[in-house]
Amino acid sequence: CLVLPAIHEASPLDCAPTTSTTMSLALGDALAIALMQQRGFTPEDFKSFHPGGSLGQKLLSVREIMHTGSAVPLCDVSDLMSTVIVEVSKKMLGCVGVTSDGLLVGIITDGDIRRGMCSELLSKKAGDLMTHSPYMIDMMASIEKAYHMMKEKKVTSLFVEIAEKEYGIVHIHDVS
């Protein structure tokens, strides 16, 4: 039996449940935390019991939400910018990963395209406009980590290496 002390309520009439409800809430929280520690409850346990809640969503991994396969915007370093622009527009993630022999070597964002706008743009190659070494994140990282990395680096997408020469991508809208 857990007994709370008899104490006056905070209301001026000492009748509205204020202090007693706060003490009950604190006791319930303390019990919940003690049981979590006693049973070794992990974030993964929380995620499995509450997958739809906001805390469960924060515990999802990048692997569970990333875009894969044909949804990943990719081009080759030798592709003409006219092809790159079509790929950026078609995949609607605001960027395209640039590969060389199947390895991700760069990124072109829609901002890069706007900044590179000139009369010769469509005849340039992806390798001429790309930013080398795009930011990557591990597929097992939490989406919360991905969100914080995007904010810190001031980018809207992170690439994910799935296997050799196979990539995924996660966008800021996927993690916020």
PDB file of N, CA and C in Angstrom, residues 97-133:
ATOM      1  N   GLY A  97      21.648  12.565 -56.490  1.00  0.00           N
ATOM      2  CA  GLY A  97      22.973  12.047 -56.169  1.00  0.00           C
ATOM      3  C   GLY A  97      23.726  11.796 -57.460  1.00  0.00           C
ATOM      4  N   VAL A  98      24.999  12.109 -57.462  1.00  0.00           N
ATOM      5  CA  VAL A  98      25.821  11.933 -58.658  1.00  0.00           C
ATOM      6  C   VAL A  98      26.761  10.755 -58.422  1.00  0.00           C
ATOM      7  N   THR A  99      26.731   9.807 -59.363  1.00  0.00           N
ATOM      8  CA  THR A  99      27.552   8.605 -59.225  1.00  0.00           C
ATOM      9  C   THR A  99      28.631   8.544 -60.304  1.00  0.00           C
ATOM     10  N   SER A 100      29.678   7.802 -59.977  1.00  0.00           N
ATOM     11  CA  SER A 100      30.746   7.493 -60.936  1.00  0.00           C
ATOM     12  C   SER A 100      31.064   6.017 -60.746  1.00  0.00           C
ATOM     13  N   ASP A 101      30.872   5.244 -61.784  1.00  0.00           N
ATOM     14  CA  ASP A 101      31.030   3.787 -61.694  1.00  0.00           C
ATOM     15  C   ASP A 101      30.160   3.203 -60.577  1.00  0.00           C
ATOM     16  N   GLY A 102      28.986   3.782 -60.373  1.00  0.00           N
ATOM     17  CA  GLY A 102      28.048   3.290 -59.370  1.00  0.00           C
ATOM     18  C   GLY A 102      28.284   3.794 -57.967  1.00  0.00           C
ATOM     19  N   LEU A 103      29.383   4.470 -57.708  1.00  0.00           N
ATOM     20  CA  LEU A 103      29.683   5.004 -56.377  1.00  0.00           C
ATOM     21  C   LEU A 103      29.205   6.448 -56.270  1.00  0.00           C
ATOM     22  N   LEU A 104      28.577   6.772 -55.162  1.00  0.00           N
ATOM     23  CA  LEU A 104      28.085   8.133 -54.935  1.00  0.00           C
ATOM     24  C   LEU A 104      29.266   9.062 -54.680  1.00  0.00           C
ATOM     25  N   VAL A 105      29.424  10.050 -55.542  1.00  0.00           N
ATOM     26  CA  VAL A 105      30.575  10.959 -55.433  1.00  0.00           C
ATOM     27  C   VAL A 105      30.167  12.417 -55.253  1.00  0.00           C
ATOM     28  N   GLY A 106      28.888  12.728 -55.452  1.00  0.00           N
ATOM     29  CA  GLY A 106      28.473  14.118 -55.350  1.00  0.00           C
ATOM     30  C   GLY A 106      26.970  14.264 -55.264  1.00  0.00           C
ATOM     31  N   ILE A 107      26.548  15.510 -55.187  1.00  0.00           N
ATOM     32  CA  ILE A 107      25.132  15.855 -55.105  1.00  0.00           C
ATOM     33  C   ILE A 107      24.918  17.157 -55.865  1.00  0.00           C
ATOM     34  N   ILE A 108      23.771  17.264 -56.512  1.00  0.00           N
ATOM     35  CA  ILE A 108      23.351  18.521 -57.129  1.00  0.00           C
ATOM     36  C   ILE A 108      21.977  18.829 -56.564  1.00  0.00           C
ATOM     37  N   THR A 109      21.833  19.996 -55.963  1.00  0.00           N
ATOM     38  CA  THR A 109      20.545  20.413 -55.411  1.00  0.00           C
ATOM     39  C   THR A 109      19.861  21.374 -56.380  1.00  0.00           C
ATOM     40  N   ASP A 110      18.584  21.577 -56.147  1.00  0.00           N
ATOM     41  CA  ASP A 110      17.886  22.547 -56.990  1.00  0.00           C
ATOM     42  C   ASP A 110      18.493  23.936 -56.817  1.00  0.00           C
ATOM     43  N   GLY A 111      19.042  24.231 -55.649  1.00  0.00           N
ATOM     44  CA  GLY A 111      19.743  25.497 -55.434  1.00  0.00           C
ATOM     45  C   GLY A 111      21.004  25.591 -56.270  1.00  0.00           C
ATOM     46  N   ASP A 112      21.725  24.468 -56.387  1.00  0.00           N
ATOM     47  CA  ASP A 112      22.924  24.451 -57.240  1.00  0.00           C
ATOM     48  C   ASP A 112      22.543  24.767 -58.684  1.00  0.00           C
ATOM     49  N   ILE A 113      21.412  24.209 -59.121  1.00  0.00           N
ATOM     50  CA  ILE A 113      20.957  24.445 -60.501  1.00  0.00           C
ATOM     51  C   ILE A 113      20.617  25.918 -60.702  1.00  0.00           C
ATOM     52  N   ARG A 114      19.915  26.520 -59.747  1.00  0.00           N
ATOM     53  CA  ARG A 114      19.584  27.947 -59.863  1.00  0.00           C
ATOM     54  C   ARG A 114      20.839  28.809 -59.871  1.00  0.00           C
ATOM     55  N   ARG A 115      21.785  28.491 -58.986  1.00  0.00           N
ATOM     56  CA  ARG A 115      23.027  29.280 -58.928  1.00  0.00           C
ATOM     57  C   ARG A 115      23.879  29.086 -60.176  1.00  0.00           C
ATOM     58  N   GLY A 116      23.767  27.927 -60.826  1.00  0.00           N
ATOM     59  CA  GLY A 116      24.556  27.642 -62.017  1.00  0.00           C
ATOM     60  C   GLY A 116      23.872  28.030 -63.311  1.00  0.00           C
ATOM     61  N   MET A 117      22.716  28.676 -63.191  1.00  0.00           N
ATOM     62  CA  MET A 117      21.932  29.028 -64.380  1.00  0.00           C
ATOM     63  C   MET A 117      22.732  29.951 -65.297  1.00  0.00           C
ATOM     64  N   CYS A 118      22.882  29.502 -66.524  1.00  0.00           N
ATOM     65  CA  CYS A 118      23.535  30.287 -67.567  1.00  0.00           C
ATOM     66  C   CYS A 118      23.103  29.700 -68.903  1.00  0.00           C
ATOM     67  N   SER A 119      23.441  30.337 -69.984  1.00  0.00           N
ATOM     68  CA  SER A 119      22.989  29.870 -71.298  1.00  0.00           C
ATOM     69  C   SER A 119      23.576  28.502 -71.660  1.00  0.00           C
ATOM     70  N   GLU A 120      24.703  28.126 -71.062  1.00  0.00           N
ATOM     71  CA  GLU A 120      25.334  26.835 -71.374  1.00  0.00           C
ATOM     72  C   GLU A 120      24.965  25.733 -70.385  1.00  0.00           C
ATOM     73  N   LEU A 121      24.096  26.023 -69.416  1.00  0.00           N
ATOM     74  CA  LEU A 121      23.812  25.067 -68.345  1.00  0.00           C
ATOM     75  C   LEU A 121      23.389  23.695 -68.868  1.00  0.00           C
ATOM     76  N   LEU A 122      22.466  23.647 -69.817  1.00  0.00           N
ATOM     77  CA  LEU A 122      21.924  22.368 -70.270  1.00  0.00           C
ATOM     78  C   LEU A 122      22.955  21.503 -70.992  1.00  0.00           C
ATOM     79  N   SER A 123      24.021  22.105 -71.475  1.00  0.00           N
ATOM     80  CA  SER A 123      25.056  21.327 -72.162  1.00  0.00           C
ATOM     81  C   SER A 123      26.199  20.918 -71.220  1.00  0.00           C
ATOM     82  N   LYS A 124      26.178  21.409 -69.974  1.00  0.00           N
ATOM     83  CA  LYS A 124      27.195  21.006 -68.999  1.00  0.00           C
ATOM     84  C   LYS A 124      26.891  19.601 -68.501  1.00  0.00           C
ATOM     85  N   LYS A 125      27.880  18.986 -67.876  1.00  0.00           N
ATOM     86  CA  LYS A 125      27.707  17.655 -67.312  1.00  0.00           C
ATOM     87  C   LYS A 125      27.513  17.747 -65.805  1.00  0.00           C
ATOM     88  N   ALA A 126      26.895  16.719 -65.240  1.00  0.00           N
ATOM     89  CA  ALA A 126      26.622  16.687 -63.800  1.00  0.00           C
ATOM     90  C   ALA A 126      27.896  16.899 -62.995  1.00  0.00           C
ATOM     91  N   GLY A 127      28.974  16.300 -63.426  1.00  0.00           N
ATOM     92  CA  GLY A 127      30.244  16.442 -62.716  1.00  0.00           C
ATOM     93  C   GLY A 127      30.760  17.867 -62.672  1.00  0.00           C
ATOM     94  N   ASP A 128      30.311  18.711 -63.609  1.00  0.00           N
ATOM     95  CA  ASP A 128      30.749  20.110 -63.634  1.00  0.00           C
ATOM     96  C   ASP A 128      30.073  20.946 -62.542  1.00  0.00           C
ATOM     97  N   LEU A 129      28.886  20.537 -62.120  1.00  0.00           N
ATOM     98  CA  LEU A 129      28.094  21.359 -61.197  1.00  0.00           C
ATOM     99  C   LEU A 129      27.980  20.760 -59.802  1.00  0.00           C
ATOM    100  N   MET A 130      28.321  19.499 -59.632  1.00  0.00           N
ATOM    101  CA  MET A 130      28.065  18.806 -58.365  1.00  0.00           C
ATOM    102  C   MET A 130      28.931  19.317 -57.222  1.00  0.00           C
ATOM    103  N   THR A 131      28.421  19.128 -56.030  1.00  0.00           N
ATOM    104  CA  THR A 131      29.179  19.317 -54.805  1.00  0.00           C
ATOM    105  C   THR A 131      29.724  17.940 -54.437  1.00  0.00           C
ATOM    106  N   HIS A 132      31.018  17.842 -54.227  1.00  0.00           N
ATOM    107  CA  HIS A 132      31.640  16.555 -53.922  1.00  0.00           C
ATOM    108  C   HIS A 132      31.266  16.074 -52.516  1.00  0.00           C
ATOM    109  N   SER A 133      31.276  14.779 -52.321  1.00  0.00           N
ATOM    110  CA  SER A 133      31.086  14.127 -51.017  1.00  0.00           C
ATOM    111  C   SER A 133      29.816  14.578 -50.302  1.00  0.00           C
TER     112      SER A 133
END
